[in-house]
Amino acid sequence: MLKPILTAIFGTRHEREVKRVQPIVDAINEHGADLQRIADTDLRAQTAKFRQLIGERTSELEHKIAELKERKRNTAVAAEREEIDDELGGSDGRSGLERELRDVLAETLDEILPEAFATVREAARRLLDSSVMVTGRELKWDMVPYDVQLIGGLQLHEGKIAEMATGEGKTLVATLPLYLNALAGRGAHLVTVNSYLARRDSQWM
């Protein structure tokens, strides 16, 4: 009895989630409109621009962490090693410089997400009607992410599960969070169900 009333007032969980991410999708679309007007060289330069911003935000912390790790390698004093461990990660892993670095990185990626996703979509748009060799076959590129696929990419970036049926563009959706998270230079991996799909999609995307 109560559930239908609450759903009528607040909407379904799906509707609430769409409402939450809609402003981000709108921001991606705004950036996308701007990116359509720039040259190919400027579009390629987006990656360097994003990496520079990430570097500016994280370089000081990364330098401190590297110094501490070097000190730890060079000391034989157990108490000093423990002190360095605490400064790096805290006993619970919820504090320390490494946690601070992860937080800064996550905030920065969330900040640049709309423009980064728009960059991927614009690159896909510019590939329309071109051909790409995939597992020895020539395929015509005909994919540009729709808004619903942008939402799927957002869900993956946030560590959530996005269920999509065959043919709804899971492979294309994965390029969005992969590009964004690879900008940090720490590696970004996509797990797929078999070696053929891994080979096919790495060539295709």
PDB file of C-alpha atoms in Angstrom:
ATOM      1  CA  MET A   1       0.000   0.000   0.000  1.00  0.00           C
ATOM      2  CA  LEU A   2       2.769   2.428   0.981  1.00  0.00           C
ATOM      3  CA  LYS A   3       5.087   1.614  -1.935  1.00  0.00           C
ATOM      4  CA  PRO A   4       2.694   2.772  -4.715  1.00  0.00           C
ATOM      5  CA  ILE A   5       2.101   6.027  -2.823  1.00  0.00           C
ATOM      6  CA  LEU A   6       5.853   6.674  -2.399  1.00  0.00           C
ATOM      7  CA  THR A   7       6.474   5.795  -6.049  1.00  0.00           C
ATOM      8  CA  ALA A   8       3.752   8.212  -7.140  1.00  0.00           C
ATOM      9  CA  ILE A   9       5.367  10.999  -5.099  1.00  0.00           C
ATOM     10  CA  PHE A  10       9.069  10.349  -5.612  1.00  0.00           C
ATOM     11  CA  GLY A  11       9.095   8.228  -8.805  1.00  0.00           C
ATOM     12  CA  THR A  12      10.751   4.868  -9.337  1.00  0.00           C
ATOM     13  CA  ARG A  13      14.421   4.338  -8.463  1.00  0.00           C
ATOM     14  CA  HIS A  14      15.197   4.407 -12.200  1.00  0.00           C
ATOM     15  CA  GLU A  15      13.361   7.715 -12.649  1.00  0.00           C
ATOM     16  CA  ARG A  16      15.192   9.245  -9.683  1.00  0.00           C
ATOM     17  CA  GLU A  17      18.547   8.119 -11.056  1.00  0.00           C
ATOM     18  CA  VAL A  18      17.797   9.578 -14.492  1.00  0.00           C
ATOM     19  CA  LYS A  19      16.759  12.845 -12.845  1.00  0.00           C
ATOM     20  CA  ARG A  20      20.031  12.877 -10.850  1.00  0.00           C
ATOM     21  CA  VAL A  21      22.285  12.414 -13.881  1.00  0.00           C
ATOM     22  CA  GLN A  22      20.306  14.536 -16.368  1.00  0.00           C
ATOM     23  CA  PRO A  23      22.225  17.750 -15.515  1.00  0.00           C
ATOM     24  CA  ILE A  24      25.489  15.909 -16.263  1.00  0.00           C
ATOM     25  CA  VAL A  25      24.104  14.670 -19.595  1.00  0.00           C
ATOM     26  CA  ASP A  26      23.027  18.245 -20.385  1.00  0.00           C
ATOM     27  CA  ALA A  27      26.564  19.473 -19.604  1.00  0.00           C
ATOM     28  CA  ILE A  28      28.037  16.782 -21.901  1.00  0.00           C
ATOM     29  CA  ASN A  29      25.725  17.936 -24.683  1.00  0.00           C
ATOM     30  CA  GLU A  30      26.736  21.584 -24.149  1.00  0.00           C
ATOM     31  CA  HIS A  31      30.433  20.693 -24.373  1.00  0.00           C
ATOM     32  CA  GLY A  32      29.656  18.555 -27.410  1.00  0.00           C
ATOM     33  CA  ALA A  33      28.123  21.513 -29.237  1.00  0.00           C
ATOM     34  CA  ASP A  34      31.298  23.550 -28.580  1.00  0.00           C
ATOM     35  CA  LEU A  35      33.598  20.717 -29.666  1.00  0.00           C
ATOM     36  CA  GLN A  36      31.852  20.372 -33.029  1.00  0.00           C
ATOM     37  CA  ARG A  37      33.301  23.763 -33.969  1.00  0.00           C
ATOM     38  CA  ILE A  38      36.978  22.973 -33.279  1.00  0.00           C
ATOM     39  CA  ALA A  39      39.603  21.508 -35.613  1.00  0.00           C
ATOM     40  CA  ASP A  40      40.738  17.881 -35.459  1.00  0.00           C
ATOM     41  CA  THR A  41      44.111  18.944 -34.012  1.00  0.00           C
ATOM     42  CA  ASP A  42      42.357  20.813 -31.209  1.00  0.00           C
ATOM     43  CA  LEU A  43      40.152  17.815 -30.499  1.00  0.00           C
ATOM     44  CA  ARG A  44      43.259  15.620 -30.197  1.00  0.00           C
ATOM     45  CA  ALA A  45      44.769  18.228 -27.863  1.00  0.00           C
ATOM     46  CA  GLN A  46      41.929  17.652 -25.378  1.00  0.00           C
ATOM     47  CA  THR A  47      43.762  14.641 -23.935  1.00  0.00           C
ATOM     48  CA  ALA A  48      46.903  16.651 -23.157  1.00  0.00           C
ATOM     49  CA  LYS A  49      44.776  19.414 -21.624  1.00  0.00           C
ATOM     50  CA  PHE A  50      42.989  16.970 -19.313  1.00  0.00           C
ATOM     51  CA  ARG A  51      46.239  15.275 -18.301  1.00  0.00           C
ATOM     52  CA  GLN A  52      47.842  18.614 -17.529  1.00  0.00           C
ATOM     53  CA  LEU A  53      44.960  19.559 -15.228  1.00  0.00           C
ATOM     54  CA  ILE A  54      45.149  16.206 -13.442  1.00  0.00           C
ATOM     55  CA  GLY A  55      48.903  16.634 -13.073  1.00  0.00           C
ATOM     56  CA  GLU A  56      48.509  20.118 -11.603  1.00  0.00           C
ATOM     57  CA  ARG A  57      46.056  18.800  -9.016  1.00  0.00           C
ATOM     58  CA  THR A  58      47.994  15.676  -8.036  1.00  0.00           C
ATOM     59  CA  SER A  59      51.724  16.304  -8.617  1.00  0.00           C
ATOM     60  CA  GLU A  60      52.466  17.709  -5.149  1.00  0.00           C
ATOM     61  CA  LEU A  61      50.837  14.752  -3.399  1.00  0.00           C
ATOM     62  CA  GLU A  62      52.493  12.254  -5.735  1.00  0.00           C
ATOM     63  CA  HIS A  63      55.884  13.862  -5.031  1.00  0.00           C
ATOM     64  CA  LYS A  64      55.333  13.609  -1.251  1.00  0.00           C
ATOM     65  CA  ILE A  65      54.267   9.966  -1.565  1.00  0.00           C
ATOM     66  CA  ALA A  66      57.301   9.128  -3.701  1.00  0.00           C
ATOM     67  CA  GLU A  67      59.611  10.771  -1.162  1.00  0.00           C
ATOM     68  CA  LEU A  68      58.061   8.846   1.728  1.00  0.00           C
ATOM     69  CA  LYS A  69      58.324   5.532  -0.137  1.00  0.00           C
ATOM     70  CA  GLU A  70      61.974   6.238  -0.866  1.00  0.00           C
ATOM     71  CA  ARG A  71      62.588   7.009   2.816  1.00  0.00           C
ATOM     72  CA  LYS A  72      60.882   3.758   3.771  1.00  0.00           C
ATOM     73  CA  ARG A  73      63.104   1.784   1.384  1.00  0.00           C
ATOM     74  CA  ASN A  74      66.239   3.351   2.842  1.00  0.00           C
ATOM     75  CA  THR A  75      65.531   3.018   6.564  1.00  0.00           C
ATOM     76  CA  ALA A  76      66.180  -0.037   8.684  1.00  0.00           C
ATOM     77  CA  VAL A  77      64.367   1.419  11.722  1.00  0.00           C
ATOM     78  CA  ALA A  78      61.070  -0.420  12.218  1.00  0.00           C
ATOM     79  CA  ALA A  79      59.438   2.454  14.112  1.00  0.00           C
ATOM     80  CA  GLU A  80      60.230   4.888  11.291  1.00  0.00           C
ATOM     81  CA  ARG A  81      58.816   2.474   8.713  1.00  0.00           C
ATOM     82  CA  GLU A  82      55.568   2.209  10.691  1.00  0.00           C
ATOM     83  CA  GLU A  83      55.389   5.982  10.979  1.00  0.00           C
ATOM     84  CA  ILE A  84      55.812   6.314   7.222  1.00  0.00           C
ATOM     85  CA  ASP A  85      53.127   3.651   6.633  1.00  0.00           C
ATOM     86  CA  ASP A  86      50.725   5.646   8.807  1.00  0.00           C
ATOM     87  CA  GLU A  87      51.497   8.836   6.923  1.00  0.00           C
ATOM     88  CA  LEU A  88      51.008   7.112   3.595  1.00  0.00           C
ATOM     89  CA  GLY A  89      47.893   5.113   4.229  1.00  0.00           C
ATOM     90  CA  GLY A  90      46.869   5.088   7.842  1.00  0.00           C
ATOM     91  CA  SER A  91      46.260   1.861   9.694  1.00  0.00           C
ATOM     92  CA  ASP A  92      42.698   1.625   8.351  1.00  0.00           C
ATOM     93  CA  GLY A  93      43.432   2.723   4.765  1.00  0.00           C
ATOM     94  CA  ARG A  94      40.871   5.510   5.165  1.00  0.00           C
ATOM     95  CA  SER A  95      43.326   8.315   5.787  1.00  0.00           C
ATOM     96  CA  GLY A  96      46.832   9.332   4.816  1.00  0.00           C
ATOM     97  CA  LEU A  97      48.383  10.802   1.707  1.00  0.00           C
ATOM     98  CA  GLU A  98      47.450   7.924  -0.610  1.00  0.00           C
ATOM     99  CA  ARG A  99      43.766   8.265   0.315  1.00  0.00           C
ATOM    100  CA  GLU A 100      44.041  12.034  -0.151  1.00  0.00           C
ATOM    101  CA  LEU A 101      45.529  11.477  -3.612  1.00  0.00           C
ATOM    102  CA  ARG A 102      42.698   9.088  -4.561  1.00  0.00           C
ATOM    103  CA  ASP A 103      40.129  11.636  -3.382  1.00  0.00           C
ATOM    104  CA  VAL A 104      41.722  14.511  -5.326  1.00  0.00           C
ATOM    105  CA  LEU A 105      41.956  12.334  -8.427  1.00  0.00           C
ATOM    106  CA  ALA A 106      38.331  11.214  -8.135  1.00  0.00           C
ATOM    107  CA  GLU A 107      37.132  14.812  -7.689  1.00  0.00           C
ATOM    108  CA  THR A 108      39.143  15.948 -10.703  1.00  0.00           C
ATOM    109  CA  LEU A 109      37.837  13.135 -12.923  1.00  0.00           C
ATOM    110  CA  ASP A 110      34.266  13.939 -11.889  1.00  0.00           C
ATOM    111  CA  GLU A 111      34.915  17.598 -12.703  1.00  0.00           C
ATOM    112  CA  ILE A 112      36.221  16.934 -16.221  1.00  0.00           C
ATOM    113  CA  LEU A 113      33.789  14.076 -16.944  1.00  0.00           C
ATOM    114  CA  PRO A 114      31.287  16.115 -19.009  1.00  0.00           C
ATOM    115  CA  GLU A 115      33.977  17.512 -21.305  1.00  0.00           C
ATOM    116  CA  ALA A 116      35.848  14.183 -21.499  1.00  0.00           C
ATOM    117  CA  PHE A 117      32.690  12.247 -22.412  1.00  0.00           C
ATOM    118  CA  ALA A 118      31.849  14.947 -24.979  1.00  0.00           C
ATOM    119  CA  THR A 119      35.341  14.548 -26.441  1.00  0.00           C
ATOM    120  CA  VAL A 120      34.837  10.800 -26.911  1.00  0.00           C
ATOM    121  CA  ARG A 121      31.451  11.346 -28.507  1.00  0.00           C
ATOM    122  CA  GLU A 122      32.788  14.021 -30.851  1.00  0.00           C
ATOM    123  CA  ALA A 123      35.634  11.715 -31.892  1.00  0.00           C
ATOM    124  CA  ALA A 124      33.041   9.013 -32.643  1.00  0.00           C
ATOM    125  CA  ARG A 125      30.958  11.511 -34.631  1.00  0.00           C
ATOM    126  CA  ARG A 126      33.959  12.486 -36.762  1.00  0.00           C
ATOM    127  CA  LEU A 127      34.608   8.826 -37.562  1.00  0.00           C
ATOM    128  CA  LEU A 128      31.156   8.362 -39.163  1.00  0.00           C
ATOM    129  CA  ASP A 129      31.310   6.685 -42.574  1.00  0.00           C
ATOM    130  CA  SER A 130      35.000   5.852 -42.184  1.00  0.00           C
ATOM    131  CA  SER A 131      36.259   2.267 -42.231  1.00  0.00           C
ATOM    132  CA  VAL A 132      38.216   0.346 -39.617  1.00  0.00           C
ATOM    133  CA  MET A 133      39.861  -3.086 -39.816  1.00  0.00           C
ATOM    134  CA  VAL A 134      38.473  -5.408 -37.137  1.00  0.00           C
ATOM    135  CA  THR A 135      39.812  -8.974 -36.875  1.00  0.00           C
ATOM    136  CA  GLY A 136      40.728  -8.941 -40.560  1.00  0.00           C
ATOM    137  CA  ARG A 137      37.425  -7.482 -41.777  1.00  0.00           C
ATOM    138  CA  GLU A 138      36.681  -3.931 -42.860  1.00  0.00           C
ATOM    139  CA  LEU A 139      33.806  -2.397 -40.909  1.00  0.00           C
ATOM    140  CA  LYS A 140      32.064   0.912 -41.504  1.00  0.00           C
ATOM    141  CA  TRP A 141      31.990   3.145 -38.415  1.00  0.00           C
ATOM    142  CA  ASP A 142      28.382   4.169 -37.714  1.00  0.00           C
ATOM    143  CA  MET A 143      28.219   4.738 -33.952  1.00  0.00           C
ATOM    144  CA  VAL A 144      27.833   7.906 -31.881  1.00  0.00           C
ATOM    145  CA  PRO A 145      26.749   7.558 -28.232  1.00  0.00           C
ATOM    146  CA  TYR A 146      23.135   8.493 -27.498  1.00  0.00           C
ATOM    147  CA  ASP A 147      22.170  10.169 -24.215  1.00  0.00           C
ATOM    148  CA  VAL A 148      21.108   6.816 -22.744  1.00  0.00           C
ATOM    149  CA  GLN A 149      24.584   5.467 -23.522  1.00  0.00           C
ATOM    150  CA  LEU A 150      26.144   8.493 -21.824  1.00  0.00           C
ATOM    151  CA  ILE A 151      24.106   7.531 -18.746  1.00  0.00           C
ATOM    152  CA  GLY A 152      25.446   3.974 -19.012  1.00  0.00           C
ATOM    153  CA  GLY A 153      28.985   5.354 -19.095  1.00  0.00           C
ATOM    154  CA  LEU A 154      28.274   7.478 -16.032  1.00  0.00           C
ATOM    155  CA  GLN A 155      27.047   4.435 -14.134  1.00  0.00           C
ATOM    156  CA  LEU A 156      30.209   2.497 -14.978  1.00  0.00           C
ATOM    157  CA  HIS A 157      32.433   5.405 -13.928  1.00  0.00           C
ATOM    158  CA  GLU A 158      30.618   5.518 -10.589  1.00  0.00           C
ATOM    159  CA  GLY A 159      31.273   1.805 -10.041  1.00  0.00           C
ATOM    160  CA  LYS A 160      27.673   0.773 -10.614  1.00  0.00           C
ATOM    161  CA  ILE A 161      26.221  -1.924 -12.849  1.00  0.00           C
ATOM    162  CA  ALA A 162      24.529  -0.863 -16.072  1.00  0.00           C
ATOM    163  CA  GLU A 163      22.438  -3.655 -17.594  1.00  0.00           C
ATOM    164  CA  MET A 164      22.137  -3.439 -21.372  1.00  0.00           C
ATOM    165  CA  ALA A 165      20.720  -5.913 -23.871  1.00  0.00           C
ATOM    166  CA  THR A 166      22.594  -7.237 -26.894  1.00  0.00           C
ATOM    167  CA  GLY A 167      22.819  -4.529 -29.555  1.00  0.00           C
ATOM    168  CA  GLU A 168      22.344  -1.605 -27.182  1.00  0.00           C
ATOM    169  CA  GLY A 169      25.961  -0.518 -27.445  1.00  0.00           C
ATOM    170  CA  LYS A 170      27.780  -1.850 -24.373  1.00  0.00           C
ATOM    171  CA  THR A 171      31.075  -1.835 -26.250  1.00  0.00           C
ATOM    172  CA  LEU A 172      30.711   1.815 -27.256  1.00  0.00           C
ATOM    173  CA  VAL A 173      29.506   2.786 -23.772  1.00  0.00           C
ATOM    174  CA  ALA A 174      32.690   1.359 -22.247  1.00  0.00           C
ATOM    175  CA  THR A 175      34.875   3.785 -24.230  1.00  0.00           C
ATOM    176  CA  LEU A 176      33.531   6.734 -22.204  1.00  0.00           C
ATOM    177  CA  PRO A 177      34.668   5.732 -18.681  1.00  0.00           C
ATOM    178  CA  LEU A 178      37.768   3.997 -20.095  1.00  0.00           C
ATOM    179  CA  TYR A 179      38.984   7.215 -21.703  1.00  0.00           C
ATOM    180  CA  LEU A 180      38.184   9.297 -18.621  1.00  0.00           C
ATOM    181  CA  ASN A 181      39.906   6.980 -16.159  1.00  0.00           C
ATOM    182  CA  ALA A 182      42.914   6.370 -18.421  1.00  0.00           C
ATOM    183  CA  LEU A 183      43.684  10.097 -18.317  1.00  0.00           C
ATOM    184  CA  ALA A 184      45.170   9.641 -14.835  1.00  0.00           C
ATOM    185  CA  GLY A 185      47.916   7.461 -16.323  1.00  0.00           C
ATOM    186  CA  ARG A 186      47.336   4.622 -13.868  1.00  0.00           C
ATOM    187  CA  GLY A 187      45.895   2.154 -16.344  1.00  0.00           C
ATOM    188  CA  ALA A 188      42.259   1.424 -17.119  1.00  0.00           C
ATOM    189  CA  HIS A 189      41.091  -2.097 -17.884  1.00  0.00           C
ATOM    190  CA  LEU A 190      37.968  -3.553 -19.444  1.00  0.00           C
ATOM    191  CA  VAL A 191      37.129  -7.155 -18.586  1.00  0.00           C
ATOM    192  CA  THR A 192      35.140  -9.004 -21.231  1.00  0.00           C
ATOM    193  CA  VAL A 193      33.877 -12.543 -21.577  1.00  0.00           C
ATOM    194  CA  ASN A 194      36.331 -14.105 -24.038  1.00  0.00           C
ATOM    195  CA  SER A 195      39.567 -13.505 -25.921  1.00  0.00           C
ATOM    196  CA  TYR A 196      37.834 -13.029 -29.286  1.00  0.00           C
ATOM    197  CA  LEU A 197      35.713 -10.148 -27.977  1.00  0.00           C
ATOM    198  CA  ALA A 198      38.736  -8.647 -26.225  1.00  0.00           C
ATOM    199  CA  ARG A 199      40.678  -8.682 -29.519  1.00  0.00           C
ATOM    200  CA  ARG A 200      37.723  -7.510 -31.613  1.00  0.00           C
ATOM    201  CA  ASP A 201      36.729  -4.645 -29.329  1.00  0.00           C
ATOM    202  CA  SER A 202      40.289  -3.390 -28.785  1.00  0.00           C
ATOM    203  CA  GLN A 203      40.626  -3.031 -32.561  1.00  0.00           C
ATOM    204  CA  TRP A 204      37.110  -1.719 -33.126  1.00  0.00           C
ATOM    205  CA  MET A 205      36.999   0.873 -30.388  1.00  0.00           C
TER     206      MET A 205
END
